[in-house]
Amino acid sequence: MFRWFEQRLDPYPTDPPQMPPRGLVRFVLHYSRGAMPWLVLLAIGSGLIAALEVMLFGYLGALVDRLTETGPAGFWAAEGGRLIRMGVVLLLVLPVLNILTTLVMHQTLLGNFPQRIRWQAHRYLLRQSMGYFQDEFAGRIATKLMQTALAVREVAMKVMDVAVYVLVYFAGALTLAAQQDWRLALPFVLWGLGYAVLLALIVPRLGRASEAQANARAGMTGRIVDAYTNIATVKLFSHSAREEATARDSMHDFLGTVHRQMRLAAVQDISLNLLNAALVASTTALGLWLWTQGAVAIGAVAVAIPLAMRLNNMSHWIMWEFAALFENIGTVRDGIGSLALPRMVTDAPGARPLAVSAGAVRFEDVTFRYDADPAERPLAVLDRLTLDIAPGERIGLVGRSGAGKSTLINLLLRFHDVESGRILIDGQDIAQVTQASLRGQIGVVTQDTALLHRSIRDNLLYGRPGASEAALHEAVRRARAEIPYLDQRRPDLYSRWERG
């Protein structure tokens, strides 16, 4: 049963990743598309549970009146059938609905839904332009990806579960109290108005505090990860103390957002306690007064007071759920600023794979500026450059730092688009071929060494994952990178090489 529900939502959809919209509602809907049928089922289940719970409260008042009117002798004859029906609702219908909503929530949505969002967002970010990653901390991007996925799940599920349950329950409680006597509904109406005012004043502020907190958390994580990633540079310059100070500044900024959030939470809790006390006291006093005046039966009092106490108990949960909703909305808004960005370099419509026959490269009247603003027109790194490289020809680029040597290679790889002119490989404009096929035809040894945190074997095979064992060993031999780990006669060392 668990497995069946766990398999209802595919956490790894194969649809091509699309840029998410920048509006909050559209952003959440974009990542909720596959999960929407299950979110709707969750909302229907929550609404039915709330309606049945209110119905049972209403029956409690009728039951008290029947006990008073019929006495023990005639009670079962007058009330037996209805009591059995209510027992079926209580012992069968409500448990089945609760089981269904629990399985949908915990097995179908809580795990698969955020994983689906992470997968879709990660696939989109992998295809982002190089400039995107050059302008951001890697740790900051990763943090925003992870926390935004959870926040989208919470926003969607709280709206479809908690909000539906609360609206149905409160509407039902108000209707039930008014059916006994319209005056009994007054405390609930006033409480609802006060509760709404409290939500309007506190919850949006919590949302804004959460947005600031999410941004500060991502910045703090980004700085810490940046120090770990560049630990060799930190140690080389003996800057551990400097990195401590940098980390402390970002931690202090984050802690400031936490303190602001906790102050709002304290004000919310104190105000809610006062509001709830007023609801229970006024409902009890009004119910007893109406009963002593003969305006309502004792059953009406038996319904109104438990309803008030139930709302009293629920109100803290409701407030925190709505606060969490707005906190997650703040986190989503913060994530939109990093995840919903267009790619600066995209494949042209109808782009075809690059077909390399000889390998002739031509830079034709190429001009390029970084962050070119037409109003400012900064100095061009490359200005109307024309360069022909024949197949098999070896070229050395010599120049001062910043002269454009790395830029030339980056433009050939199409990490950036040229401002004017074009780059041709075997007569094919690289702007008209797919980026994947272009880079798949170019071998690059970077200036800085880079190893993925995987085994040595995985790193060696990264350029050609399907290479044979013989080809792998030949590549290692030709690079003069033989190491004892490659000696399969030493299984202890070879297994260490396999594991990395």
Short mmCIF file of C-alpha atoms in Angstrom, two decimals:
data_model
loop_
_atom_site.label_atom_id
_atom_site.label_comp_id
_atom_site.label_asym_id
_atom_site.label_seq_id
_atom_site.Cartn_x
_atom_site.Cartn_y
_atom_site.Cartn_z
CA MET A 1 0.00 0.00 0.00
CA PHE A 2 2.77 2.42 0.92
CA ARG A 3 4.69 1.61 -2.26
CA TRP A 4 1.63 2.15 -4.43
CA PHE A 5 1.12 5.69 -3.11
CA GLU A 6 4.89 6.38 -3.26
CA GLN A 7 4.86 5.56 -6.98
CA ARG A 8 1.96 7.86 -7.89
CA LEU A 9 4.16 10.93 -8.44
CA ASP A 10 7.28 10.67 -10.61
CA PRO A 11 10.13 12.53 -8.86
CA TYR A 12 12.25 12.61 -12.05
CA PRO A 13 10.12 13.82 -14.99
CA THR A 14 11.83 13.71 -18.39
CA ASP A 15 10.22 16.81 -19.90
CA PRO A 16 12.80 19.37 -21.12
CA PRO A 17 13.44 21.89 -18.33
CA GLN A 18 11.75 25.24 -18.88
CA MET A 19 12.48 28.64 -17.35
CA PRO A 20 10.05 29.06 -14.43
CA PRO A 21 7.86 32.20 -14.39
CA ARG A 22 8.81 35.03 -12.02
CA GLY A 23 5.36 35.62 -10.48
CA LEU A 24 4.80 33.88 -7.12
CA VAL A 25 1.56 32.06 -8.00
CA ARG A 26 2.74 31.10 -11.48
CA PHE A 27 6.09 29.94 -10.09
CA VAL A 28 4.39 27.65 -7.56
CA LEU A 29 1.93 26.36 -10.19
CA HIS A 30 4.81 25.73 -12.62
CA TYR A 31 6.48 23.34 -10.18
CA SER A 32 3.15 21.86 -8.99
CA ARG A 33 1.83 20.75 -12.36
CA GLY A 34 2.50 17.03 -12.01
CA ALA A 35 1.44 17.02 -8.36
CA MET A 36 -1.78 18.99 -8.83
CA PRO A 37 -4.20 15.99 -8.96
CA TRP A 38 -2.86 14.78 -5.62
CA LEU A 39 -2.96 18.25 -4.11
CA VAL A 40 -6.61 18.55 -5.15
CA LEU A 41 -7.35 15.12 -3.64
CA LEU A 42 -5.68 16.28 -0.42
CA ALA A 43 -7.84 19.42 -0.37
CA ILE A 44 -11.05 17.42 -0.92
CA GLY A 45 -10.13 15.03 1.88
CA SER A 46 -9.31 17.87 4.29
CA GLY A 47 -12.58 19.68 3.49
CA LEU A 48 -14.64 16.53 4.04
CA ILE A 49 -12.91 15.81 7.36
CA ALA A 50 -13.60 19.36 8.58
CA ALA A 51 -17.27 19.18 7.52
CA LEU A 52 -17.81 15.81 9.23
CA GLU A 53 -16.14 16.98 12.45
CA VAL A 54 -18.48 20.01 12.60
CA MET A 55 -21.43 17.72 11.88
CA LEU A 56 -20.48 15.51 14.82
CA PHE A 57 -20.34 18.58 17.07
CA GLY A 58 -23.83 19.52 15.88
CA TYR A 59 -25.09 16.03 16.64
CA LEU A 60 -23.65 16.29 20.16
CA GLY A 61 -26.10 19.11 20.92
CA ALA A 62 -29.02 17.15 19.48
CA LEU A 63 -27.99 14.11 21.50
CA VAL A 64 -27.99 16.10 24.73
CA ASP A 65 -31.50 17.38 23.95
CA ARG A 66 -32.74 13.83 23.18
CA LEU A 67 -31.34 12.55 26.45
CA THR A 68 -33.19 15.29 28.30
CA GLU A 69 -36.47 14.85 26.41
CA THR A 70 -36.88 11.07 26.11
CA GLY A 71 -35.22 9.70 29.23
CA PRO A 72 -33.59 6.23 29.40
CA ALA A 73 -36.76 4.26 28.54
CA GLY A 74 -37.49 5.77 25.13
CA PHE A 75 -33.98 6.85 24.13
CA TRP A 76 -32.95 3.87 21.96
CA ALA A 77 -36.26 3.74 20.12
CA ALA A 78 -36.13 7.45 19.31
CA GLU A 79 -32.41 7.86 18.67
CA GLY A 80 -30.91 4.42 17.96
CA GLY A 81 -30.85 4.64 14.16
CA ARG A 82 -29.29 8.09 14.06
CA LEU A 83 -26.76 7.13 16.74
CA ILE A 84 -25.65 4.13 14.64
CA ARG A 85 -25.23 6.34 11.57
CA MET A 86 -23.10 8.80 13.55
CA GLY A 87 -21.09 5.84 14.86
CA VAL A 88 -20.39 4.74 11.28
CA VAL A 89 -19.20 8.27 10.45
CA LEU A 90 -17.01 8.39 13.54
CA LEU A 91 -15.56 4.86 13.39
CA LEU A 92 -15.44 4.19 9.65
CA VAL A 93 -15.82 7.22 7.37
CA LEU A 94 -13.53 9.62 9.26
CA PRO A 95 -10.75 7.03 9.79
CA VAL A 96 -10.83 6.09 6.09
CA LEU A 97 -10.62 9.75 5.04
CA ASN A 98 -7.78 10.35 7.51
CA ILE A 99 -5.90 7.30 6.23
CA LEU A 100 -6.34 8.42 2.62
CA THR A 101 -5.17 12.00 3.25
CA THR A 102 -2.26 10.73 5.36
CA LEU A 103 -1.08 8.39 2.60
CA VAL A 104 -1.41 11.09 -0.05
CA MET A 105 0.42 13.59 2.13
CA HIS A 106 3.24 11.44 3.48
CA GLN A 107 3.77 8.83 0.79
CA THR A 108 2.88 10.69 -2.42
CA LEU A 109 3.74 14.32 -1.75
CA LEU A 110 6.12 15.01 1.14
CA GLY A 111 9.06 13.14 -0.40
CA ASN A 112 8.38 13.07 -4.13
CA PHE A 113 7.11 16.63 -4.55
CA PRO A 114 10.23 18.55 -3.42
CA GLN A 115 12.47 15.98 -5.11
CA ARG A 116 10.61 16.64 -8.35
CA ILE A 117 11.16 20.39 -7.92
CA ARG A 118 14.88 19.93 -7.14
CA TRP A 119 15.27 17.73 -10.21
CA GLN A 120 13.53 20.16 -12.56
CA ALA A 121 15.30 23.24 -11.17
CA HIS A 122 18.71 21.52 -11.14
CA ARG A 123 18.34 20.46 -14.77
CA TYR A 124 17.47 24.05 -15.71
CA LEU A 125 20.42 25.47 -13.74
CA LEU A 126 22.87 23.00 -15.32
CA ARG A 127 21.98 24.62 -18.64
CA GLN A 128 22.44 28.15 -17.34
CA SER A 129 25.08 30.36 -18.91
CA MET A 130 28.61 30.46 -17.50
CA GLY A 131 28.13 34.07 -16.45
CA TYR A 132 25.37 32.99 -14.05
CA PHE A 133 27.76 30.77 -12.08
CA GLN A 134 30.60 33.28 -12.26
CA ASP A 135 28.44 35.91 -10.54
CA GLU A 136 27.20 33.72 -7.64
CA PHE A 137 28.58 31.55 -4.82
CA ALA A 138 28.11 27.88 -5.71
CA GLY A 139 26.99 27.22 -2.12
CA ARG A 140 24.47 30.04 -2.30
CA ILE A 141 22.93 28.64 -5.49
CA ALA A 142 22.74 25.15 -3.99
CA THR A 143 21.16 26.46 -0.78
CA LYS A 144 18.51 28.41 -2.67
CA LEU A 145 17.73 25.38 -4.81
CA MET A 146 17.22 23.15 -1.77
CA GLN A 147 15.27 25.57 0.41
CA THR A 148 13.09 26.81 -2.46
CA ALA A 149 12.05 23.24 -3.32
CA LEU A 150 10.87 22.65 0.25
CA ALA A 151 9.19 26.06 0.40
CA VAL A 152 7.20 25.47 -2.81
CA ARG A 153 6.00 22.15 -1.40
CA GLU A 154 4.93 23.77 1.86
CA VAL A 155 3.11 26.64 0.14
CA ALA A 156 1.18 24.32 -2.17
CA MET A 157 0.32 21.78 0.54
CA LYS A 158 -0.66 24.31 3.20
CA VAL A 159 -3.01 26.09 0.82
CA MET A 160 -4.61 22.84 -0.32
CA ASP A 161 -4.68 21.17 3.10
CA VAL A 162 -4.61 23.59 6.03
CA ALA A 163 -6.36 26.55 4.40
CA VAL A 164 -9.20 24.38 3.06
CA TYR A 165 -9.64 22.62 6.40
CA VAL A 166 -9.69 25.90 8.35
CA LEU A 167 -12.15 27.64 6.01
CA VAL A 168 -14.57 24.71 5.97
CA TYR A 169 -14.30 24.20 9.73
CA PHE A 170 -14.82 27.86 10.65
CA ALA A 171 -17.70 28.29 8.20
CA GLY A 172 -19.31 25.14 9.58
CA ALA A 173 -18.83 26.22 13.21
CA LEU A 174 -20.34 29.64 12.50
CA THR A 175 -23.32 28.11 10.73
CA LEU A 176 -23.86 25.57 13.51
CA ALA A 177 -23.77 28.22 16.24
CA ALA A 178 -26.17 30.47 14.29
CA GLN A 179 -28.62 27.59 13.85
CA GLN A 180 -28.98 27.36 17.63
CA ASP A 181 -29.46 31.11 18.06
CA TRP A 182 -28.03 33.92 15.95
CA ARG A 183 -26.67 35.57 19.09
CA LEU A 184 -24.50 32.52 19.80
CA ALA A 185 -22.68 33.20 16.53
CA LEU A 186 -21.61 36.69 17.64
CA PRO A 187 -18.56 35.61 19.72
CA PHE A 188 -17.36 33.50 16.78
CA VAL A 189 -17.83 36.38 14.33
CA LEU A 190 -15.95 38.81 16.59
CA TRP A 191 -13.21 36.25 17.23
CA GLY A 192 -12.92 35.63 13.49
CA LEU A 193 -12.58 39.35 12.79
CA GLY A 194 -9.94 39.76 15.51
CA TYR A 195 -8.12 36.67 14.26
CA ALA A 196 -8.15 38.02 10.70
CA VAL A 197 -6.75 41.37 11.85
CA LEU A 198 -4.01 39.56 13.77
CA LEU A 199 -3.17 37.46 10.72
CA ALA A 200 -3.11 40.56 8.50
CA LEU A 201 -0.78 42.42 10.87
CA ILE A 202 1.63 39.67 11.87
CA VAL A 203 1.79 37.04 9.15
CA PRO A 204 2.92 39.26 6.21
CA ARG A 205 5.65 40.66 8.45
CA LEU A 206 6.72 37.10 9.21
CA GLY A 207 6.80 36.46 5.47
CA ARG A 208 9.06 39.44 4.84
CA ALA A 209 11.28 38.43 7.76
CA SER A 210 11.48 34.93 6.31
CA GLU A 211 12.47 36.26 2.89
CA ALA A 212 15.28 38.27 4.49
CA GLN A 213 16.25 35.24 6.56
CA ALA A 214 16.36 32.94 3.51
CA ASN A 215 18.59 35.41 1.69
CA ALA A 216 20.86 35.80 4.72
CA ARG A 217 21.02 32.01 5.20
CA ALA A 218 22.01 31.50 1.57
CA GLY A 219 24.65 34.23 1.86
CA MET A 220 26.03 32.73 5.08
CA THR A 221 26.19 29.25 3.54
CA GLY A 222 27.74 30.63 0.35
CA ARG A 223 30.55 32.35 2.23
CA ILE A 224 31.32 29.27 4.33
CA VAL A 225 31.31 26.97 1.29
CA ASP A 226 33.46 29.50 -0.60
CA ALA A 227 36.09 29.30 2.15
CA TYR A 228 36.04 25.49 2.11
CA THR A 229 36.19 25.35 -1.70
CA ASN A 230 39.23 27.66 -1.73
CA ILE A 231 40.84 26.30 1.44
CA ALA A 232 44.26 26.01 -0.26
CA THR A 233 44.24 29.75 -1.02
CA VAL A 234 43.07 30.55 2.53
CA LYS A 235 45.92 28.54 4.03
CA LEU A 236 48.48 29.77 1.49
CA PHE A 237 47.87 33.38 2.56
CA SER A 238 47.35 32.50 6.26
CA HIS A 239 43.90 34.10 6.19
CA SER A 240 42.02 31.82 8.57
CA ALA A 241 41.37 34.75 10.92
CA ARG A 242 40.14 36.89 8.02
CA GLU A 243 37.75 34.14 6.89
CA GLU A 244 36.51 33.80 10.47
CA ALA A 245 35.66 37.50 10.49
CA THR A 246 33.92 37.25 7.12
CA ALA A 247 31.89 34.25 8.30
CA ARG A 248 31.04 35.99 11.58
CA ASP A 249 29.68 39.01 9.69
CA SER A 250 27.39 36.83 7.57
CA MET A 251 26.33 34.81 10.63
CA HIS A 252 25.56 38.04 12.49
CA ASP A 253 23.38 39.23 9.61
CA PHE A 254 21.51 35.91 9.64
CA LEU A 255 21.05 36.00 13.43
CA GLY A 256 19.57 39.50 13.16
CA THR A 257 16.84 38.18 10.85
CA VAL A 258 16.14 35.34 13.30
CA HIS A 259 15.71 37.80 16.19
CA ARG A 260 13.27 39.91 14.15
CA GLN A 261 11.27 36.81 13.31
CA MET A 262 11.13 35.63 16.95
CA ARG A 263 9.90 39.04 18.17
CA LEU A 264 6.99 38.82 15.75
CA ALA A 265 6.30 35.26 16.91
CA ALA A 266 6.16 36.38 20.55
CA VAL A 267 3.71 39.22 19.77
CA GLN A 268 1.57 36.79 17.80
CA ASP A 269 1.45 34.22 20.62
CA ILE A 270 0.58 36.75 23.34
CA SER A 271 -2.16 38.39 21.27
CA LEU A 272 -3.67 35.05 20.31
CA ASN A 273 -3.87 33.86 23.93
CA LEU A 274 -5.84 36.99 24.87
CA LEU A 275 -8.17 36.58 21.88
CA ASN A 276 -8.84 32.92 22.67
CA ALA A 277 -9.59 33.61 26.33
CA ALA A 278 -12.14 36.21 25.26
CA LEU A 279 -13.80 33.72 22.86
CA VAL A 280 -14.27 30.94 25.43
CA ALA A 281 -15.40 33.31 28.20
CA SER A 282 -17.88 35.22 26.02
CA THR A 283 -19.32 32.06 24.44
CA THR A 284 -19.81 30.40 27.83
CA ALA A 285 -21.37 33.50 29.42
CA LEU A 286 -23.67 34.20 26.47
CA GLY A 287 -24.74 30.54 26.15
CA LEU A 288 -25.60 30.25 29.85
CA TRP A 289 -27.48 33.58 29.80
CA LEU A 290 -29.55 32.52 26.76
CA TRP A 291 -30.31 29.19 28.44
CA THR A 292 -31.43 30.85 31.67
CA GLN A 293 -33.69 33.13 29.61
CA GLY A 294 -35.22 30.10 27.90
CA ALA A 295 -34.00 31.26 24.50
CA VAL A 296 -31.98 28.10 23.73
CA ALA A 297 -32.00 24.49 24.84
CA ILE A 298 -29.21 22.96 26.89
CA GLY A 299 -28.00 21.20 23.72
CA ALA A 300 -27.13 24.53 22.15
CA VAL A 301 -24.87 25.34 25.09
CA ALA A 302 -23.38 21.85 24.80
CA VAL A 303 -22.48 22.64 21.18
CA ALA A 304 -21.28 26.26 21.48
CA ILE A 305 -18.86 25.85 24.41
CA PRO A 306 -16.99 22.80 22.96
CA LEU A 307 -16.80 24.56 19.58
CA ALA A 308 -15.22 27.60 21.23
CA MET A 309 -12.76 25.41 23.12
CA ARG A 310 -11.96 23.49 19.94
CA LEU A 311 -11.23 26.75 18.08
CA ASN A 312 -9.17 27.84 21.08
CA ASN A 313 -7.04 24.71 20.77
CA MET A 314 -6.85 24.96 16.99
CA SER A 315 -6.05 28.66 16.81
CA HIS A 316 -2.36 28.30 17.75
CA TRP A 317 -1.95 25.56 15.18
CA ILE A 318 -3.78 27.64 12.56
CA MET A 319 -1.71 30.74 13.30
CA TRP A 320 1.57 28.87 13.11
CA GLU A 321 0.48 27.13 9.90
CA PHE A 322 -0.39 30.46 8.30
CA ALA A 323 2.82 31.98 9.64
CA ALA A 324 4.74 29.06 8.15
CA LEU A 325 2.83 29.56 4.91
CA PHE A 326 3.95 33.19 4.65
CA GLU A 327 7.48 32.29 5.75
CA ASN A 328 7.64 29.79 2.92
CA ILE A 329 6.15 32.35 0.54
CA GLY A 330 9.04 34.63 1.53
CA THR A 331 11.51 31.82 0.85
CA VAL A 332 9.92 31.15 -2.55
CA ARG A 333 10.08 34.85 -3.45
CA ASP A 334 13.76 34.85 -2.53
CA GLY A 335 14.37 31.72 -4.60
CA ILE A 336 12.58 33.15 -7.65
CA GLY A 337 15.27 35.83 -7.87
CA SER A 338 17.92 33.16 -8.39
CA LEU A 339 16.11 30.32 -10.14
CA ALA A 340 13.75 32.12 -12.54
CA LEU A 341 16.41 33.80 -14.66
CA PRO A 342 16.70 33.48 -18.44
CA ARG A 343 19.73 31.84 -20.00
CA MET A 344 22.04 34.39 -21.56
CA VAL A 345 23.34 31.91 -24.13
CA THR A 346 20.72 29.72 -25.81
CA ASP A 347 20.60 27.41 -28.82
CA ALA A 348 19.18 29.07 -31.92
CA PRO A 349 15.79 27.81 -33.14
CA GLY A 350 16.40 24.73 -35.27
CA ALA A 351 20.06 24.48 -34.19
CA ARG A 352 21.75 21.36 -35.57
CA PRO A 353 24.69 19.33 -34.24
CA LEU A 354 28.14 20.53 -35.28
CA ALA A 355 29.71 18.33 -37.98
CA VAL A 356 33.51 18.53 -37.88
CA SER A 357 35.33 17.33 -41.00
CA ALA A 358 38.73 19.04 -40.82
CA GLY A 359 38.71 21.39 -37.84
CA ALA A 360 39.33 24.79 -39.45
CA VAL A 361 38.53 27.67 -37.08
CA ARG A 362 37.84 31.24 -38.19
CA PHE A 363 37.15 34.32 -36.05
CA GLU A 364 35.52 36.75 -38.47
CA ASP A 365 35.43 40.44 -37.47
CA VAL A 366 34.61 39.52 -33.85
CA THR A 367 33.87 42.23 -31.28
CA PHE A 368 33.11 41.39 -27.64
CA ARG A 369 32.58 43.33 -24.42
CA TYR A 370 31.82 41.99 -20.92
CA ASP A 371 28.56 43.35 -19.50
CA ALA A 372 28.16 45.56 -22.54
CA ASP A 373 25.81 48.46 -21.83
CA PRO A 374 24.94 50.29 -25.07
CA ALA A 375 24.78 53.58 -23.14
CA GLU A 376 28.25 53.22 -21.58
CA ARG A 377 30.03 51.29 -24.35
CA PRO A 378 32.91 49.98 -22.23
CA LEU A 379 36.24 49.18 -23.84
CA ALA A 380 35.99 46.08 -26.03
CA VAL A 381 38.09 43.07 -25.00
CA LEU A 382 38.16 42.00 -28.65
CA ASP A 383 37.58 44.64 -31.31
CA ARG A 384 36.88 43.45 -34.88
CA LEU A 385 39.29 40.53 -34.52
CA THR A 386 39.83 38.29 -37.55
CA LEU A 387 41.84 35.11 -37.08
CA ASP A 388 42.19 31.95 -39.18
CA ILE A 389 43.46 28.68 -37.68
CA ALA A 390 44.12 25.92 -40.20
CA PRO A 391 43.29 22.27 -39.42
CA GLY A 392 46.10 20.72 -37.36
CA GLU A 393 47.83 24.07 -36.85
CA ARG A 394 49.25 24.82 -33.41
CA ILE A 395 48.71 28.37 -32.15
CA GLY A 396 50.14 30.08 -29.10
CA LEU A 397 48.43 33.18 -27.69
CA VAL A 398 50.75 35.55 -25.86
CA GLY A 399 49.67 38.72 -24.08
CA ARG A 400 49.36 40.52 -20.79
CA SER A 401 46.73 39.60 -18.23
CA GLY A 402 43.31 40.77 -19.41
CA ALA A 403 44.35 41.01 -23.06
CA GLY A 404 41.63 38.51 -24.06
CA LYS A 405 43.44 35.14 -24.30
CA SER A 406 40.93 33.25 -22.11
CA THR A 407 38.09 35.28 -23.61
CA LEU A 408 39.02 34.00 -27.07
CA ILE A 409 38.73 30.38 -25.88
CA ASN A 410 35.51 31.08 -23.99
CA LEU A 411 33.96 32.59 -27.11
CA LEU A 412 35.03 29.55 -29.14
CA LEU A 413 33.29 27.36 -26.56
CA ARG A 414 30.34 29.76 -26.70
CA PHE A 415 30.30 30.45 -22.99
CA HIS A 416 29.43 33.97 -24.13
CA ASP A 417 27.93 35.29 -27.37
CA VAL A 418 29.88 37.75 -29.50
CA GLU A 419 28.63 41.30 -29.81
CA SER A 420 29.26 41.33 -33.55
CA GLY A 421 30.97 39.18 -36.11
CA ARG A 422 30.93 35.40 -36.04
CA ILE A 423 33.02 32.32 -35.26
CA LEU A 424 33.14 29.47 -37.78
CA ILE A 425 34.25 25.84 -37.50
CA ASP A 426 34.57 24.19 -40.87
CA GLY A 427 32.39 26.98 -42.24
CA GLN A 428 29.61 26.47 -39.68
CA ASP A 429 28.62 29.43 -37.50
CA ILE A 430 28.84 28.14 -33.92
CA ALA A 431 25.84 30.32 -32.97
CA GLN A 432 23.70 28.13 -35.24
CA VAL A 433 24.73 24.72 -33.82
CA THR A 434 23.83 23.14 -30.49
CA GLN A 435 26.06 24.04 -27.58
CA ALA A 436 26.35 20.41 -26.48
CA SER A 437 27.65 19.27 -29.87
CA LEU A 438 30.06 22.22 -30.07
CA ARG A 439 31.68 21.55 -26.71
CA GLY A 440 31.61 17.82 -27.31
CA GLN A 441 33.98 18.37 -30.28
CA ILE A 442 36.50 20.53 -28.38
CA GLY A 443 39.03 19.19 -25.90
CA VAL A 444 40.16 21.65 -23.23
CA VAL A 445 42.85 21.42 -20.57
CA THR A 446 41.98 24.21 -18.17
CA GLN A 447 44.46 26.46 -16.41
CA ASP A 448 43.18 25.36 -13.02
CA THR A 449 42.97 21.71 -12.11
CA ALA A 450 39.44 20.50 -11.35
CA LEU A 451 38.38 17.16 -9.88
CA LEU A 452 34.81 16.18 -9.15
CA HIS A 453 34.26 14.66 -5.72
CA ARG A 454 34.03 11.17 -7.17
CA SER A 455 36.42 8.29 -7.73
CA ILE A 456 39.63 8.73 -9.73
CA ARG A 457 38.18 6.36 -12.30
CA ASP A 458 35.05 8.52 -12.72
CA ASN A 459 37.20 11.62 -13.19
CA LEU A 460 39.40 9.92 -15.80
CA LEU A 461 36.36 8.73 -17.74
CA TYR A 462 34.48 12.05 -17.52
CA GLY A 463 35.35 13.04 -21.09
CA ARG A 464 34.39 9.62 -22.52
CA PRO A 465 32.15 7.76 -20.07
CA GLY A 466 31.76 4.83 -22.47
CA ALA A 467 35.47 4.23 -23.02
CA SER A 468 36.74 0.66 -22.64
CA GLU A 469 39.08 -0.47 -19.89
CA ALA A 470 41.90 -0.78 -22.41
CA ALA A 471 41.33 2.77 -23.69
CA LEU A 472 41.32 4.06 -20.13
CA HIS A 473 44.67 2.43 -19.33
CA GLU A 474 46.15 3.62 -22.62
CA ALA A 475 45.10 7.21 -21.87
CA VAL A 476 46.68 7.00 -18.42
CA ARG A 477 49.90 5.57 -19.91
CA ARG A 478 50.14 8.24 -22.60
CA ALA A 479 49.61 10.95 -19.99
CA ARG A 480 52.39 9.36 -17.93
CA ALA A 481 50.01 9.23 -15.00
CA GLU A 482 50.52 5.56 -14.07
CA ILE A 483 50.05 4.92 -10.38
CA PRO A 484 50.14 1.72 -8.34
CA TYR A 485 46.36 1.89 -7.98
CA LEU A 486 46.06 0.86 -11.63
CA ASP A 487 47.89 -2.41 -10.98
CA GLN A 488 45.15 -5.00 -10.80
CA ARG A 489 47.66 -7.44 -9.32
CA ARG A 490 47.33 -5.39 -6.13
CA PRO A 491 43.58 -5.73 -5.45
CA ASP A 492 43.80 -3.72 -2.25
CA LEU A 493 45.25 -0.69 -4.08
CA TYR A 494 43.10 -1.20 -7.20
CA SER A 495 39.91 -1.17 -5.16
CA ARG A 496 41.04 2.09 -3.54
CA TRP A 497 41.48 3.56 -7.04
CA GLU A 498 37.99 2.35 -7.97
CA ARG A 499 36.55 3.98 -4.85
CA GLY A 500 38.61 7.15 -5.24
#
